[in-house]
Short mmCIF file of C-alpha atoms in Angstrom, two decimals:
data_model
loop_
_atom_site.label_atom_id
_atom_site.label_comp_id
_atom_site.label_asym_id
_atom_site.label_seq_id
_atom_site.Cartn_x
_atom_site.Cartn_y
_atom_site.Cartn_z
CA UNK C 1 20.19 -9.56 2.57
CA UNK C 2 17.88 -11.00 0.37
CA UNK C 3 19.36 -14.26 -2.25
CA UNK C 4 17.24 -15.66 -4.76
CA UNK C 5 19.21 -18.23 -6.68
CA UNK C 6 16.64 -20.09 -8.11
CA UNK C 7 12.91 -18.43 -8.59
CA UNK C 8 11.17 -21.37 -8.76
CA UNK C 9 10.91 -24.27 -5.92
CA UNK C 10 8.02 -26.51 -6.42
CA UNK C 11 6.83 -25.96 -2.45
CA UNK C 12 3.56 -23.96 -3.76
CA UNK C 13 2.18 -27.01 -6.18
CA UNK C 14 0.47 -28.06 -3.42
CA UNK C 15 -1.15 -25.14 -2.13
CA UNK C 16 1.07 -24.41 0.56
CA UNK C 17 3.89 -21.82 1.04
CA UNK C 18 5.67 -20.49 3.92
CA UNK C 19 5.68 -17.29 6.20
CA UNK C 20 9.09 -15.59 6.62
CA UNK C 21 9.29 -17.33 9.90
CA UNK C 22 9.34 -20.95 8.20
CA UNK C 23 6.35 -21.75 9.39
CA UNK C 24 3.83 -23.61 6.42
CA UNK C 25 0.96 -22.30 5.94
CA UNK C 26 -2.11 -22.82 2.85
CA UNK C 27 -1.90 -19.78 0.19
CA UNK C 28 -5.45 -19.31 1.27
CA UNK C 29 -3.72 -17.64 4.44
CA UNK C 30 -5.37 -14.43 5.84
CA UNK C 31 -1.73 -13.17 6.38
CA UNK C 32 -0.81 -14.18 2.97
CA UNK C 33 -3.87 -12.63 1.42
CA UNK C 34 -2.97 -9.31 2.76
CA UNK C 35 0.77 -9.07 2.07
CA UNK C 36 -0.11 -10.45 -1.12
CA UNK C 37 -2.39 -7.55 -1.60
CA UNK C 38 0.47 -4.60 -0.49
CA UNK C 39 2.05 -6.70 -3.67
CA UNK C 40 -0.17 -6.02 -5.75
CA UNK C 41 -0.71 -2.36 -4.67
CA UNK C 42 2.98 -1.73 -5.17
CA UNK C 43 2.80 -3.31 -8.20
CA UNK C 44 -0.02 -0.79 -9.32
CA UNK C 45 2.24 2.15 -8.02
CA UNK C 46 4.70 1.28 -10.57
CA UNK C 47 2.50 1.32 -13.09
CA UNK C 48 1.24 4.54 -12.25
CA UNK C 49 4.88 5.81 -12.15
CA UNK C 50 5.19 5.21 -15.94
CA UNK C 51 2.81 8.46 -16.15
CA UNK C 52 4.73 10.74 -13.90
CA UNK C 53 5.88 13.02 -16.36
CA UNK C 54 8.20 15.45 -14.79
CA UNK C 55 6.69 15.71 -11.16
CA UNK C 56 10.14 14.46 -9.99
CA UNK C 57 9.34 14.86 -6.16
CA UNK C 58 6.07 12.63 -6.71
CA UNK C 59 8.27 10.26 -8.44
CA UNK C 60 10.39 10.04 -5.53
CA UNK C 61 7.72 9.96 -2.71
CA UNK C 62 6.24 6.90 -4.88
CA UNK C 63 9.41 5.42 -5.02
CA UNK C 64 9.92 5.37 -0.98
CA UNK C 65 7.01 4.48 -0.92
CA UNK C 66 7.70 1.15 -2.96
CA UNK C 67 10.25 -0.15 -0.89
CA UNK C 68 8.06 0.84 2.18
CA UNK C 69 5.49 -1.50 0.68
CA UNK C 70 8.53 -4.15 0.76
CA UNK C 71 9.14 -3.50 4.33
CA UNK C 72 5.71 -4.04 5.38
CA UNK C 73 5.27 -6.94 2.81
CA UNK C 74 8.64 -8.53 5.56
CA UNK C 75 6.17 -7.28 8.28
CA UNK C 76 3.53 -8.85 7.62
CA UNK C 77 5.07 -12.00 6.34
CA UNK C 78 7.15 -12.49 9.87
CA UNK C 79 4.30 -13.25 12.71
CA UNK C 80 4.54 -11.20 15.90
CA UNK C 81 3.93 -14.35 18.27
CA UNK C 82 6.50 -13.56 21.20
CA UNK C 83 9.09 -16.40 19.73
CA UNK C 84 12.86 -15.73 19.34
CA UNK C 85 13.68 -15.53 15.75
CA UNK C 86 17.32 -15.51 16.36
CA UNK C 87 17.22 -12.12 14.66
CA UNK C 88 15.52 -8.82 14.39
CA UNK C 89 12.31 -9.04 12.07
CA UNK C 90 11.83 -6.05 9.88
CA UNK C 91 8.72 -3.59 11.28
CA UNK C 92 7.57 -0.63 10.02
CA UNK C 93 7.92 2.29 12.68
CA UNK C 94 6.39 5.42 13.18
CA UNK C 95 8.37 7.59 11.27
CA UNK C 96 7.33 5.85 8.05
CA UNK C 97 4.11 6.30 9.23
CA UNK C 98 4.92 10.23 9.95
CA UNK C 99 6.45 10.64 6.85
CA UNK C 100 3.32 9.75 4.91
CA UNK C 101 1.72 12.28 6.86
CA UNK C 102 4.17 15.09 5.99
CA UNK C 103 3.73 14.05 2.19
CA UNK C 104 0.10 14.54 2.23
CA UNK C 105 0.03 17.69 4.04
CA UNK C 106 2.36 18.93 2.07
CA UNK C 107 0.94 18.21 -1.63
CA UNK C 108 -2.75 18.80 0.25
CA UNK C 109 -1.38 22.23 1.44
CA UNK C 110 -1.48 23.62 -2.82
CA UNK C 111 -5.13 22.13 -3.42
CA UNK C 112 -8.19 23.39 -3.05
CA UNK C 113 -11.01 21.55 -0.30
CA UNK C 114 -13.41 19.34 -2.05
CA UNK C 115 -16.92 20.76 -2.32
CA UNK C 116 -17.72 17.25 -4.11
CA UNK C 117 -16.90 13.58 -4.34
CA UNK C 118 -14.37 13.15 -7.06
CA UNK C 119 -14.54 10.01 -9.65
CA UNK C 120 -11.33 7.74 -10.57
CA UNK C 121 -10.33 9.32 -13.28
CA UNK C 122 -9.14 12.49 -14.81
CA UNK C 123 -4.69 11.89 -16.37
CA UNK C 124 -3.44 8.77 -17.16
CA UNK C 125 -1.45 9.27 -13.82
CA UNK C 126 -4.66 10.04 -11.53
CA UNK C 127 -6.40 6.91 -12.55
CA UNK C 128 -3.80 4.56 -11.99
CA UNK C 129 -3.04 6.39 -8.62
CA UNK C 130 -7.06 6.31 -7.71
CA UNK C 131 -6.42 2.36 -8.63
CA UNK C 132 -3.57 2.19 -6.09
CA UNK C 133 -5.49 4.00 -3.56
CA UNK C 134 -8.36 1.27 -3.67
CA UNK C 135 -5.91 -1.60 -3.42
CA UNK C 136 -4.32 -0.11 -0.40
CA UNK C 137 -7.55 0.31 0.52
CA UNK C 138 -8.48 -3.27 0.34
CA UNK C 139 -5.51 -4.42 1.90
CA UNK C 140 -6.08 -2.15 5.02
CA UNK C 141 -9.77 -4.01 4.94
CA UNK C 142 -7.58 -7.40 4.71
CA UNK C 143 -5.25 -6.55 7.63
CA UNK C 144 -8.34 -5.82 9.88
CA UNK C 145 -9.46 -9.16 9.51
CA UNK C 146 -6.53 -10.58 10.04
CA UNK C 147 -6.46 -8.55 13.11
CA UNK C 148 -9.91 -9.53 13.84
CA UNK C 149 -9.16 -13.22 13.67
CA UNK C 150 -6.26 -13.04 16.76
CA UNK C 151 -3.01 -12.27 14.73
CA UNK C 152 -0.92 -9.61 16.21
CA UNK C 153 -0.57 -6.37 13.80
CA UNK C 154 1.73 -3.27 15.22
CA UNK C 155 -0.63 -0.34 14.97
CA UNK C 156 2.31 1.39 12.53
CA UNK C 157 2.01 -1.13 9.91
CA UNK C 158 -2.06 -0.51 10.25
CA UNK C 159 -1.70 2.94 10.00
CA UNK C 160 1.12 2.57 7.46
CA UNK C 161 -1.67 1.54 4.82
CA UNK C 162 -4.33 3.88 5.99
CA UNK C 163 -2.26 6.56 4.79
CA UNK C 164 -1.10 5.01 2.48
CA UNK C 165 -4.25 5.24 0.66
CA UNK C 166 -5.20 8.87 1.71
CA UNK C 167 -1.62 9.91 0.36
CA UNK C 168 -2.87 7.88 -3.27
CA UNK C 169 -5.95 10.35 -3.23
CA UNK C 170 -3.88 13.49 -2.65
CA UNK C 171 -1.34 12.18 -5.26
CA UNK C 172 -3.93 11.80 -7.67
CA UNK C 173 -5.85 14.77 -7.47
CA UNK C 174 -1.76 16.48 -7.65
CA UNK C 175 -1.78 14.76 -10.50
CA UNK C 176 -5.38 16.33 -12.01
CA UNK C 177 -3.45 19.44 -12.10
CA UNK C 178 -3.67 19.71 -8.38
CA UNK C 179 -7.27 19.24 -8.22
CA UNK C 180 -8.18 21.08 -10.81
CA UNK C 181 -8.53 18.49 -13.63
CA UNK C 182 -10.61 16.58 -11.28
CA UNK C 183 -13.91 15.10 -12.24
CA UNK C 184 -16.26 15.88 -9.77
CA UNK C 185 -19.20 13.41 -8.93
CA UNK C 186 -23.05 14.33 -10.22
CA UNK C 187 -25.47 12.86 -7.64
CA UNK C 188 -28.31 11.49 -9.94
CA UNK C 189 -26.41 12.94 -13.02
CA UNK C 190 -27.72 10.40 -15.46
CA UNK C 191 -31.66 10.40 -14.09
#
């Protein structure tokens, strides 16, 4: 369980914070960059839920999908480097990873293929979804360097946030009216 008694603590005035594990590290960090980026993607997610209307299932698949984002925020935050922690660290599994994939085939399976790229836009609640999807999109870009530079990533929690962002772009074009309020790219439209 998570306390927070007092929000502020003066440890990050010097441009250091620390990992979940204790361990002090600069804000600079490529680990902290890309949790710090799920943050912000979550943060974008609720935003976007402001505009959900009454899609109540979307609602609650964006809702998991928040406190997923927590989870691999802990993830993330907790290295994998073979140490006892003297307790379990929180990991996102397969299933999560599953489930994401059972969303998007499911909203996918009412929309019609794409015969074009699609632009960012379209409701209130695409666009802020399309904005999600390219966060996630540059966290999963931050998490592969991270992974490039030696730390230790579970493939689930990489995977997590590559569907993550495919689920955004089916959510979004659910929310054009299930593709049909879409606004389809024109190659060389403005020539």
């Amino acid at each position: 369980m998570v306390v927070l008694n007092k929000i502020y603590t003066k440890t990050g005035d010097k441009g250091k914070t620390r990992l979940a594990t204790g361990e002090e590290v600069p804000k600079t960090n490529l680990r902290l960059a890309a949790y710090g980026t799920i943050d912000e993607c979550n943060s974008f997610i609720g935003v976007a839920r402001l505009h959900i209307g009454d899609d109540g299932l979307l609602d609650e698949i964006l809702m998991r999908i928040q406190n997923d984002l927590f989870d691999l925020g802990a993830d993330l935050a907790t290295p994998d480097n073979g140490k006892d922690l003297g307790y379990e660290p929180l990991r996102i599994i397969a299933s999560q990873v599953i489930r994401l994939e059972n969303e998007i085939d499911f909203m996918n399976a009412d929309i019609a293929p794409l015969n074009s790229f699609i632009l960012p836009a379209g409701s209130p609640l695409a666009a802020h979804l399309h904005v999600a999807r390219t966060v996630a999109r540059r966290a999963e870009r931050e998490i592969a360097v991270l992974m490039e530079s030696g730390e230790k990533i579970s493939d689930a929690a990489f995977q997590y946030v590559n569907r993550l962002s495919d689920l955004l772009f089916v959510a979004a074009r659910r929310a054009n009216d299930n593709g049909k309020g879409d606004v389809k790219w024109v190659p060389a439209g403005n020539r």
